[in-house]
């Protein structure tokens, strides 16, 4: 996909002016923008970006080969963001509800999800509910906020 084409995320802008700038290193200003840029990264096969924008404490638990295969073996048909909710907390957290559409060898699919995000040192990260956060309730949160896990990411780690 050329930078002159419409961005895969669904916003009416070019890839270069939309998600392409985040893929190139700019910081997403909010969780919805990060979600959209992650969808575009799936559509464009930018696996390094997907790994880097997942909560650092979860990155080692990601299956890079599976992510790359899903990205490459799918035709990405569209993203619909339903809601983006900021949560008043320290550090900032957010929920983004969306539906993603794709086609693969088994046919066309739609998946609805409510994903959690946390902002650390000015950067938003996706909290992957499929990768366990290894922390006890009273342990420091794996997001490195300095707050106890139960008062930080615990309620976001399981798609609550």
CSV table of N, CA and C in Angstrom, one decimal:
chain,number,residue,atom,x,y,z
A,1,UNK,N,0.8,-1.2,0.0
A,1,UNK,CA,0.0,0.0,0.0
A,1,UNK,C,0.9,1.2,0.0
A,2,UNK,N,0.6,2.1,-0.9
A,2,UNK,CA,1.4,3.4,-1.0
A,2,UNK,C,0.9,4.4,0.1
A,3,UNK,N,1.8,5.3,0.4
A,3,UNK,CA,1.4,6.4,1.4
A,3,UNK,C,0.3,7.3,0.8
A,4,UNK,N,0.1,7.2,-0.5
A,4,UNK,CA,-0.9,8.1,-1.1
A,4,UNK,C,-2.3,7.5,-1.0
A,5,UNK,N,-2.4,6.2,-0.6
A,5,UNK,CA,-3.7,5.6,-0.5
A,5,UNK,C,-4.3,5.9,0.8
A,6,UNK,N,-5.6,5.7,0.9
A,6,UNK,CA,-6.4,6.0,2.1
A,6,UNK,C,-5.9,5.0,3.2
A,7,UNK,N,-5.8,5.5,4.4
A,7,UNK,CA,-5.3,4.7,5.6
A,7,UNK,C,-6.2,3.5,5.8
A,8,UNK,N,-5.7,2.3,6.1
A,8,UNK,CA,-6.5,1.2,6.4
A,8,UNK,C,-7.4,1.3,7.6
A,9,UNK,N,-7.1,2.2,8.5
A,9,UNK,CA,-7.8,2.3,9.8
A,9,UNK,C,-9.2,2.9,9.6
A,10,UNK,N,-9.5,3.4,8.5
A,10,UNK,CA,-10.9,3.9,8.2
A,10,UNK,C,-11.1,5.4,8.4
A,11,UNK,N,-10.1,6.1,8.8
A,11,UNK,CA,-10.2,7.5,8.9
A,11,UNK,C,-9.9,8.1,7.5
A,12,UNK,N,-10.6,9.2,7.1
A,12,UNK,CA,-10.5,9.7,5.7
A,12,UNK,C,-9.3,10.5,5.5
A,13,UNK,N,-8.1,9.8,5.5
A,13,UNK,CA,-6.8,10.5,5.3
A,13,UNK,C,-5.9,9.5,4.7
A,14,UNK,N,-4.8,10.0,4.2
A,14,UNK,CA,-3.8,9.2,3.6
A,14,UNK,C,-3.0,8.4,4.7
A,15,UNK,N,-2.5,7.3,4.4
A,15,UNK,CA,-1.7,6.5,5.3
A,15,UNK,C,-0.5,7.4,5.9
A,16,UNK,N,0.1,8.1,5.1
A,16,UNK,CA,1.2,9.0,5.5
A,16,UNK,C,0.8,10.0,6.6
A,17,UNK,N,-0.3,10.6,6.4
A,17,UNK,CA,-0.8,11.6,7.4
A,17,UNK,C,-1.5,11.0,8.6
A,18,UNK,N,-1.9,9.7,8.4
A,18,UNK,CA,-2.7,9.1,9.5
A,18,UNK,C,-1.8,8.1,10.2
A,19,UNK,N,-2.0,6.8,10.1
A,19,UNK,CA,-1.3,5.8,10.9
A,19,UNK,C,0.2,5.7,10.5
A,20,UNK,N,0.6,6.0,9.3
A,20,UNK,CA,1.9,5.9,8.8
A,20,UNK,C,2.9,6.6,9.7
A,21,UNK,N,2.5,7.8,10.2
A,21,UNK,CA,3.4,8.6,11.1
A,21,UNK,C,3.7,7.9,12.4
A,22,UNK,N,2.7,7.1,12.9
A,22,UNK,CA,3.0,6.4,14.1
A,22,UNK,C,3.8,5.1,13.9
A,23,UNK,N,3.6,4.5,12.7
A,23,UNK,CA,4.5,3.4,12.3
A,23,UNK,C,5.9,3.9,12.2
A,24,UNK,N,6.1,5.1,11.8
A,24,UNK,CA,7.5,5.7,11.6
A,24,UNK,C,8.1,6.2,12.9
A,25,UNK,N,7.3,6.2,14.0
A,25,UNK,CA,7.9,6.6,15.3
A,25,UNK,C,7.2,7.7,16.1
A,26,UNK,N,6.2,8.4,15.5
A,26,UNK,CA,5.5,9.4,16.3
A,26,UNK,C,4.7,8.7,17.4
A,27,UNK,N,4.4,9.4,18.4
A,27,UNK,CA,3.7,8.8,19.6
A,27,UNK,C,2.2,9.1,19.4
A,28,UNK,N,1.4,8.0,19.4
A,28,UNK,CA,-0.1,8.1,19.3
A,28,UNK,C,-0.6,8.9,20.5
A,29,UNK,N,-1.4,9.9,20.2
A,29,UNK,CA,-1.9,10.8,21.3
A,29,UNK,C,-2.9,10.2,22.2
A,30,UNK,N,-3.6,9.1,21.8
A,30,UNK,CA,-4.6,8.5,22.7
A,30,UNK,C,-4.8,7.1,22.3
A,31,UNK,N,-5.6,6.3,23.1
A,31,UNK,CA,-5.7,4.9,22.9
A,31,UNK,C,-6.4,4.6,21.6
A,32,UNK,N,-7.4,5.3,21.2
A,32,UNK,CA,-8.1,5.1,20.0
A,32,UNK,C,-7.2,5.2,18.8
A,33,UNK,N,-6.3,6.2,18.8
A,33,UNK,CA,-5.3,6.3,17.7
A,33,UNK,C,-4.4,5.2,17.7
A,34,UNK,N,-3.9,4.7,18.9
A,34,UNK,CA,-3.0,3.6,18.9
A,34,UNK,C,-3.8,2.3,18.4
A,35,UNK,N,-5.0,2.1,18.8
A,35,UNK,CA,-5.8,1.0,18.3
A,35,UNK,C,-5.9,1.0,16.7
A,36,UNK,N,-6.2,2.2,16.2
A,36,UNK,CA,-6.3,2.3,14.7
A,36,UNK,C,-4.9,2.0,14.0
A,37,UNK,N,-3.9,2.5,14.6
A,37,UNK,CA,-2.5,2.3,14.0
A,37,UNK,C,-2.1,0.8,14.1
A,38,UNK,N,-2.6,0.1,15.2
A,38,UNK,CA,-2.3,-1.3,15.3
A,38,UNK,C,-3.1,-2.1,14.2
A,39,UNK,N,-4.3,-1.7,14.0
A,39,UNK,CA,-5.0,-2.4,12.9
A,39,UNK,C,-4.3,-2.1,11.5
A,40,UNK,N,-3.9,-0.9,11.3
A,40,UNK,CA,-3.2,-0.6,10.0
A,40,UNK,C,-1.9,-1.4,10.0
A,41,UNK,N,-1.2,-1.6,11.1
A,41,UNK,CA,0.0,-2.4,11.1
A,41,UNK,C,-0.3,-3.9,10.8
A,42,UNK,N,-1.4,-4.4,11.3
A,42,UNK,CA,-1.8,-5.8,10.8
A,42,UNK,C,-2.0,-5.8,9.3
A,43,UNK,N,-2.7,-4.8,8.8
A,43,UNK,CA,-3.0,-4.8,7.4
A,43,UNK,C,-1.8,-4.6,6.5
A,44,UNK,N,-0.7,-4.0,7.1
A,44,UNK,CA,0.5,-3.8,6.3
A,44,UNK,C,1.7,-4.7,6.7
A,45,UNK,N,1.4,-5.7,7.6
A,45,UNK,CA,2.5,-6.6,8.0
A,45,UNK,C,3.6,-6.0,8.8
A,46,UNK,N,3.3,-5.0,9.6
A,46,UNK,CA,4.3,-4.4,10.4
A,46,UNK,C,4.3,-5.0,11.9
A,47,UNK,N,4.9,-6.1,11.9
A,47,UNK,CA,4.9,-6.9,13.2
A,47,UNK,C,5.7,-6.3,14.3
A,48,UNK,N,6.8,-5.7,13.9
A,48,UNK,CA,7.6,-5.0,15.0
A,48,UNK,C,6.8,-3.9,15.7
A,49,UNK,N,6.0,-3.2,14.9
A,49,UNK,CA,5.1,-2.2,15.5
A,49,UNK,C,4.1,-2.8,16.5
A,50,UNK,N,3.5,-3.9,16.1
A,50,UNK,CA,2.5,-4.5,16.9
A,50,UNK,C,3.2,-5.0,18.2
A,51,UNK,N,4.4,-5.5,18.2
A,51,UNK,CA,5.1,-6.0,19.4
A,51,UNK,C,5.4,-4.8,20.3
A,52,UNK,N,6.0,-3.7,19.6
A,52,UNK,CA,6.4,-2.6,20.4
A,52,UNK,C,5.3,-1.8,21.1
A,53,UNK,N,4.1,-1.9,20.6
A,53,UNK,CA,3.0,-1.2,21.2
A,53,UNK,C,2.1,-2.0,22.1
A,54,UNK,N,2.6,-3.2,22.4
A,54,UNK,CA,2.0,-4.0,23.4
A,54,UNK,C,2.7,-3.7,24.7
A,55,UNK,N,2.0,-3.8,25.9
A,55,UNK,CA,2.6,-3.5,27.2
A,55,UNK,C,4.0,-4.2,27.3
A,56,UNK,N,5.1,-3.5,27.6
A,56,UNK,CA,6.4,-4.1,27.6
A,56,UNK,C,6.5,-5.4,28.4
A,57,UNK,N,5.8,-5.5,29.6
A,57,UNK,CA,5.8,-6.7,30.4
A,57,UNK,C,5.2,-7.9,29.7
A,58,UNK,N,4.5,-7.7,28.6
A,58,UNK,CA,3.9,-8.8,27.9
A,58,UNK,C,4.6,-9.1,26.6
A,59,UNK,N,5.5,-8.3,26.1
A,59,UNK,CA,6.1,-8.5,24.8
A,59,UNK,C,6.7,-9.9,24.7
A,60,UNK,N,7.4,-10.4,25.7
A,60,UNK,CA,8.1,-11.6,25.6
A,60,UNK,C,7.1,-12.8,25.4
A,61,UNK,N,5.9,-12.6,25.9
A,61,UNK,CA,4.9,-13.7,25.8
A,61,UNK,C,4.1,-13.7,24.5
A,62,UNK,N,4.4,-12.8,23.6
A,62,UNK,CA,3.7,-12.7,22.3
A,62,UNK,C,4.3,-13.8,21.3
A,63,UNK,N,3.5,-14.4,20.5
A,63,UNK,CA,3.9,-15.3,19.5
A,63,UNK,C,4.1,-14.6,18.2
A,64,UNK,N,5.3,-14.1,17.9
A,64,UNK,CA,5.6,-13.3,16.7
A,64,UNK,C,5.2,-14.1,15.5
A,65,UNK,N,5.6,-15.3,15.4
A,65,UNK,CA,5.3,-16.1,14.2
A,65,UNK,C,3.8,-16.2,13.9
A,66,UNK,N,3.0,-16.4,14.9
A,66,UNK,CA,1.5,-16.5,14.8
A,66,UNK,C,0.9,-15.1,14.3
A,67,UNK,N,1.4,-14.0,14.9
A,67,UNK,CA,1.0,-12.7,14.6
A,67,UNK,C,1.3,-12.4,13.1
A,68,UNK,N,2.5,-12.7,12.7
A,68,UNK,CA,3.0,-12.5,11.3
A,68,UNK,C,2.1,-13.3,10.3
A,69,UNK,N,1.9,-14.6,10.7
A,69,UNK,CA,1.1,-15.5,9.8
A,69,UNK,C,-0.4,-14.9,9.7
A,70,UNK,N,-1.0,-14.5,10.8
A,70,UNK,CA,-2.3,-14.0,10.7
A,70,UNK,C,-2.4,-12.7,9.8
A,71,UNK,N,-1.4,-11.8,10.0
A,71,UNK,CA,-1.3,-10.6,9.3
A,71,UNK,C,-1.2,-10.9,7.8
A,72,UNK,N,-0.2,-11.8,7.4
A,72,UNK,CA,0.0,-12.1,6.0
A,72,UNK,C,-1.0,-12.9,5.3
A,73,UNK,N,-1.7,-13.8,6.1
A,73,UNK,CA,-2.7,-14.7,5.5
A,73,UNK,C,-4.1,-14.2,5.5
A,74,UNK,N,-4.2,-12.9,5.9
A,74,UNK,CA,-5.5,-12.3,5.9
A,74,UNK,C,-5.6,-11.1,5.0
A,75,UNK,N,-6.8,-10.9,4.4
A,75,UNK,CA,-7.1,-9.7,3.7
A,75,UNK,C,-7.9,-8.8,4.6
A,76,UNK,N,-7.4,-7.7,5.0
A,76,UNK,CA,-8.0,-6.8,6.0
A,76,UNK,C,-9.1,-6.0,5.4
A,77,UNK,N,-10.4,-6.2,5.8
A,77,UNK,CA,-11.5,-5.6,5.2
A,77,UNK,C,-12.1,-4.3,5.8
A,78,UNK,N,-11.7,-4.0,7.1
A,78,UNK,CA,-12.1,-2.8,7.7
A,78,UNK,C,-12.1,-2.9,9.2
A,79,UNK,N,-12.1,-1.7,9.8
A,79,UNK,CA,-12.2,-1.5,11.2
A,79,UNK,C,-13.3,-0.5,11.5
A,80,UNK,N,-14.1,-0.9,12.5
A,80,UNK,CA,-15.1,0.1,13.0
A,80,UNK,C,-14.9,0.3,14.5
A,81,UNK,N,-14.5,1.5,14.9
A,81,UNK,CA,-14.3,1.8,16.3
A,81,UNK,C,-15.7,2.2,16.8
A,82,UNK,N,-16.2,1.5,17.8
A,82,UNK,CA,-17.5,1.8,18.4
A,82,UNK,C,-17.4,2.8,19.5
A,83,UNK,N,-16.5,2.6,20.4
A,83,UNK,CA,-16.4,3.6,21.5
A,83,UNK,C,-14.9,3.6,22.0
A,84,UNK,N,-14.5,4.8,22.5
A,84,UNK,CA,-13.2,5.0,23.1
A,84,UNK,C,-13.5,5.7,24.4
A,85,UNK,N,-13.1,5.0,25.5
A,85,UNK,CA,-13.5,5.5,26.9
A,85,UNK,C,-12.2,5.7,27.7
A,86,UNK,N,-11.9,7.0,28.1
A,86,UNK,CA,-10.8,7.2,29.0
A,86,UNK,C,-11.2,6.9,30.4
A,87,UNK,N,-10.3,6.4,31.2
A,87,UNK,CA,-10.6,6.0,32.6
A,87,UNK,C,-9.8,6.9,33.5
A,88,UNK,N,-10.4,7.6,34.4
A,88,UNK,CA,-9.7,8.5,35.3
A,88,UNK,C,-8.9,7.7,36.3
A,89,UNK,N,-7.6,7.5,36.0
A,89,UNK,CA,-6.8,6.7,36.9
A,89,UNK,C,-5.3,7.2,36.7
A,90,UNK,N,-4.5,6.8,37.6
A,90,UNK,CA,-3.1,7.1,37.5
A,90,UNK,C,-2.3,5.8,37.6
A,91,UNK,N,-1.6,5.4,36.5
A,91,UNK,CA,-1.5,6.1,35.2
A,91,UNK,C,-2.8,6.0,34.4
A,92,UNK,N,-2.9,6.8,33.4
A,92,UNK,CA,-4.1,6.8,32.5
A,92,UNK,C,-4.4,5.4,31.9
A,93,UNK,N,-5.6,5.0,31.9
A,93,UNK,CA,-6.0,3.8,31.2
A,93,UNK,C,-7.2,4.2,30.2
A,94,UNK,N,-7.5,3.3,29.3
A,94,UNK,CA,-8.6,3.5,28.4
A,94,UNK,C,-9.1,2.2,27.9
A,95,UNK,N,-10.4,2.2,27.4
A,95,UNK,CA,-11.0,1.1,26.7
A,95,UNK,C,-11.3,1.5,25.3
A,96,UNK,N,-11.1,0.6,24.3
A,96,UNK,CA,-11.5,0.9,23.0
A,96,UNK,C,-12.3,-0.3,22.5
A,97,UNK,N,-13.6,-0.1,22.1
A,97,UNK,CA,-14.4,-1.2,21.6
A,97,UNK,C,-14.5,-1.1,20.1
A,98,UNK,N,-14.3,-2.2,19.4
A,98,UNK,CA,-14.2,-2.1,18.0
A,98,UNK,C,-14.7,-3.4,17.4
A,99,UNK,N,-14.9,-3.4,16.0
A,99,UNK,CA,-15.2,-4.6,15.3
A,99,UNK,C,-14.1,-4.6,14.1
A,100,UNK,N,-13.5,-5.7,13.9
A,100,UNK,CA,-12.5,-5.8,12.8
A,100,UNK,C,-13.1,-6.9,11.9
A,101,UNK,N,-12.9,-6.6,10.6
A,101,UNK,CA,-13.3,-7.6,9.5
A,101,UNK,C,-12.1,-8.0,8.7
A,102,UNK,N,-12.1,-9.3,8.4
A,102,UNK,CA,-11.0,-9.8,7.5
A,102,UNK,C,-11.5,-11.1,6.8
A,103,UNK,N,-10.7,-11.4,5.8
A,103,UNK,CA,-11.0,-12.6,5.0
A,103,UNK,C,-9.7,-13.5,5.0
A,104,UNK,N,-9.9,-14.8,5.2
A,104,UNK,CA,-8.7,-15.7,5.1
A,104,UNK,C,-9.2,-16.9,4.3
A,105,UNK,N,-8.4,-18.0,4.3
A,105,UNK,CA,-8.7,-19.2,3.6
A,105,UNK,C,-10.0,-19.8,4.1
A,106,UNK,N,-10.5,-19.5,5.3
A,106,UNK,CA,-11.7,-20.1,5.8
A,106,UNK,C,-13.0,-19.2,5.5
A,107,UNK,N,-12.8,-18.1,4.9
A,107,UNK,CA,-13.9,-17.2,4.6
A,107,UNK,C,-13.8,-15.8,5.3
A,108,UNK,N,-14.9,-15.1,5.3
A,108,UNK,CA,-14.9,-13.8,5.9
A,108,UNK,C,-15.3,-13.9,7.4
A,109,UNK,N,-14.7,-13.0,8.2
A,109,UNK,CA,-14.9,-13.0,9.6
A,109,UNK,C,-15.1,-11.6,10.2
A,110,UNK,N,-15.7,-11.5,11.3
A,110,UNK,CA,-15.8,-10.3,12.1
A,110,UNK,C,-15.6,-10.6,13.5
A,111,UNK,N,-14.8,-9.8,14.2
A,111,UNK,CA,-14.5,-10.0,15.6
A,111,UNK,C,-14.7,-8.7,16.4
A,112,UNK,N,-15.6,-8.7,17.4
A,112,UNK,CA,-15.8,-7.6,18.3
A,112,UNK,C,-15.0,-7.8,19.5
A,113,UNK,N,-14.4,-6.7,20.0
A,113,UNK,CA,-13.5,-6.7,21.1
A,113,UNK,C,-13.6,-5.4,21.9
A,114,UNK,N,-13.3,-5.5,23.2
A,114,UNK,CA,-13.1,-4.3,24.0
A,114,UNK,C,-11.7,-4.4,24.6
A,115,UNK,N,-10.8,-3.6,24.1
A,115,UNK,CA,-9.4,-3.7,24.4
A,115,UNK,C,-9.0,-2.7,25.4
A,116,UNK,N,-8.1,-3.0,26.3
A,116,UNK,CA,-7.6,-2.1,27.3
A,116,UNK,C,-6.2,-1.5,26.9
A,117,UNK,N,-6.0,-0.3,27.4
A,117,UNK,CA,-4.7,0.4,27.1
A,117,UNK,C,-4.3,1.1,28.3
A,118,UNK,N,-3.0,1.3,28.4
A,118,UNK,CA,-2.4,2.1,29.5
A,118,UNK,C,-1.3,3.0,29.0
A,119,UNK,N,-1.3,4.2,29.6
A,119,UNK,CA,-0.3,5.2,29.1
A,119,UNK,C,0.9,5.2,30.1
A,120,UNK,N,2.1,5.0,29.6
A,120,UNK,CA,3.3,4.9,30.4
A,120,UNK,C,4.3,5.9,29.9
A,121,UNK,N,4.8,6.8,30.7
A,121,UNK,CA,5.8,7.8,30.2
A,121,UNK,C,5.4,8.5,28.9
A,122,UNK,N,4.1,8.8,28.8
A,122,UNK,CA,3.6,9.5,27.6
A,122,UNK,C,3.3,8.7,26.4
A,123,UNK,N,3.4,7.4,26.5
A,123,UNK,CA,3.1,6.4,25.4
A,123,UNK,C,2.0,5.5,25.8
A,124,UNK,N,1.1,5.3,24.8
A,124,UNK,CA,0.0,4.3,25.1
A,124,UNK,C,0.5,2.9,24.6
A,125,UNK,N,0.0,1.9,25.4
A,125,UNK,CA,0.3,0.5,25.1
A,125,UNK,C,-1.0,-0.3,25.2
A,126,UNK,N,-1.1,-1.3,24.4
A,126,UNK,CA,-2.2,-2.2,24.4
A,126,UNK,C,-1.9,-3.3,25.5
A,127,UNK,N,-2.9,-3.6,26.3
A,127,UNK,CA,-2.8,-4.6,27.3
A,127,UNK,C,-3.4,-5.8,26.7
A,128,UNK,N,-2.6,-6.8,26.4
A,128,UNK,CA,-3.1,-8.0,25.7
A,128,UNK,C,-3.7,-9.0,26.7
A,129,UNK,N,-5.0,-9.2,26.6
A,129,UNK,CA,-5.7,-10.1,27.6
A,129,UNK,C,-5.3,-11.5,27.4
A,130,UNK,N,-4.7,-11.9,26.3
A,130,UNK,CA,-4.3,-13.3,26.0
A,130,UNK,C,-2.9,-13.6,26.6
A,131,UNK,N,-2.2,-12.6,27.1
A,131,UNK,CA,-0.8,-12.8,27.7
A,131,UNK,C,-0.9,-12.4,29.2
A,132,UNK,N,-0.8,-13.4,30.1
A,132,UNK,CA,-0.9,-13.2,31.5
A,132,UNK,C,0.1,-12.1,32.0
A,133,UNK,N,-0.4,-11.2,32.9
A,133,UNK,CA,0.5,-10.3,33.6
A,133,UNK,C,0.8,-11.0,34.9
A,134,UNK,N,2.1,-11.3,35.1
A,134,UNK,CA,2.5,-12.1,36.2
A,134,UNK,C,2.7,-11.2,37.4
A,135,UNK,N,1.7,-11.0,38.2
A,135,UNK,CA,1.8,-10.2,39.4
A,135,UNK,C,0.7,-10.6,40.4
A,136,UNK,N,1.1,-10.5,41.7
A,136,UNK,CA,0.1,-10.7,42.7
A,136,UNK,C,-0.6,-9.4,42.9
A,137,UNK,N,-1.8,-9.4,43.5
A,137,UNK,CA,-2.6,-8.2,43.7
A,137,UNK,C,-1.8,-7.1,44.4
A,138,UNK,N,-0.9,-7.4,45.3
A,138,UNK,CA,-0.2,-6.4,46.1
A,138,UNK,C,1.2,-6.1,45.6
A,139,UNK,N,1.6,-6.8,44.5
A,139,UNK,CA,2.9,-6.6,43.8
A,139,UNK,C,2.8,-5.3,43.0
A,140,UNK,N,4.0,-4.7,42.8
A,140,UNK,CA,4.0,-3.5,41.9
A,140,UNK,C,3.5,-3.9,40.5
A,141,UNK,N,2.8,-3.0,39.9
A,141,UNK,CA,2.1,-3.3,38.6
A,141,UNK,C,3.2,-3.6,37.5
A,142,UNK,N,3.0,-4.5,36.7
A,142,UNK,CA,4.0,-4.8,35.6
A,142,UNK,C,4.1,-3.7,34.6
A,143,UNK,N,3.2,-2.7,34.6
A,143,UNK,CA,3.4,-1.6,33.7
A,143,UNK,C,4.4,-0.6,34.2
A,144,UNK,N,5.0,-0.8,35.3
A,144,UNK,CA,6.1,0.0,35.9
A,144,UNK,C,5.6,1.4,36.4
A,145,UNK,N,4.3,1.5,36.7
A,145,UNK,CA,3.7,2.7,37.2
A,145,UNK,C,4.2,3.1,38.6
A,146,UNK,N,4.6,2.0,39.4
A,146,UNK,CA,5.0,2.2,40.8
A,146,UNK,C,3.8,2.0,41.7
A,147,UNK,N,2.6,1.7,41.1
A,147,UNK,CA,1.4,1.5,41.8
A,147,UNK,C,1.2,0.0,42.0
A,148,UNK,N,0.5,-0.4,43.1
A,148,UNK,CA,0.2,-1.8,43.2
A,148,UNK,C,-0.7,-2.3,42.0
A,149,UNK,N,-0.5,-3.6,41.6
A,149,UNK,CA,-1.2,-4.2,40.5
A,149,UNK,C,-2.7,-4.1,40.7
A,150,UNK,N,-3.2,-4.3,41.9
A,150,UNK,CA,-4.7,-4.3,42.1
A,150,UNK,C,-5.2,-2.9,41.9
A,151,UNK,N,-4.4,-1.8,42.0
A,151,UNK,CA,-4.9,-0.5,41.9
A,151,UNK,C,-4.6,0.1,40.5
A,152,UNK,N,-4.0,-0.7,39.7
A,152,UNK,CA,-3.5,-0.2,38.4
A,152,UNK,C,-4.1,-1.1,37.2
A,153,UNK,N,-3.3,-2.0,36.7
A,153,UNK,CA,-3.7,-2.7,35.5
A,153,UNK,C,-4.5,-4.0,35.7
A,154,UNK,N,-4.7,-4.4,37.0
A,154,UNK,CA,-5.4,-5.7,37.3
A,154,UNK,C,-6.8,-5.7,36.7
A,155,UNK,N,-7.5,-4.7,36.8
A,155,UNK,CA,-8.9,-4.7,36.3
A,155,UNK,C,-9.0,-4.5,34.8
A,156,UNK,N,-7.8,-4.3,34.1
A,156,UNK,CA,-7.8,-4.1,32.7
A,156,UNK,C,-7.2,-5.3,32.0
A,157,UNK,N,-6.5,-6.1,32.7
A,157,UNK,CA,-5.7,-7.2,32.1
A,157,UNK,C,-6.6,-8.4,31.6
A,158,UNK,N,-7.8,-8.4,32.0
A,158,UNK,CA,-8.7,-9.6,31.6
A,158,UNK,C,-9.9,-9.1,30.8
A,159,UNK,N,-9.9,-7.9,30.2
A,159,UNK,CA,-11.0,-7.5,29.4
A,159,UNK,C,-12.2,-7.2,30.2
A,160,UNK,N,-12.1,-6.8,31.5
A,160,UNK,CA,-13.2,-6.4,32.3
A,160,UNK,C,-13.9,-5.2,31.9
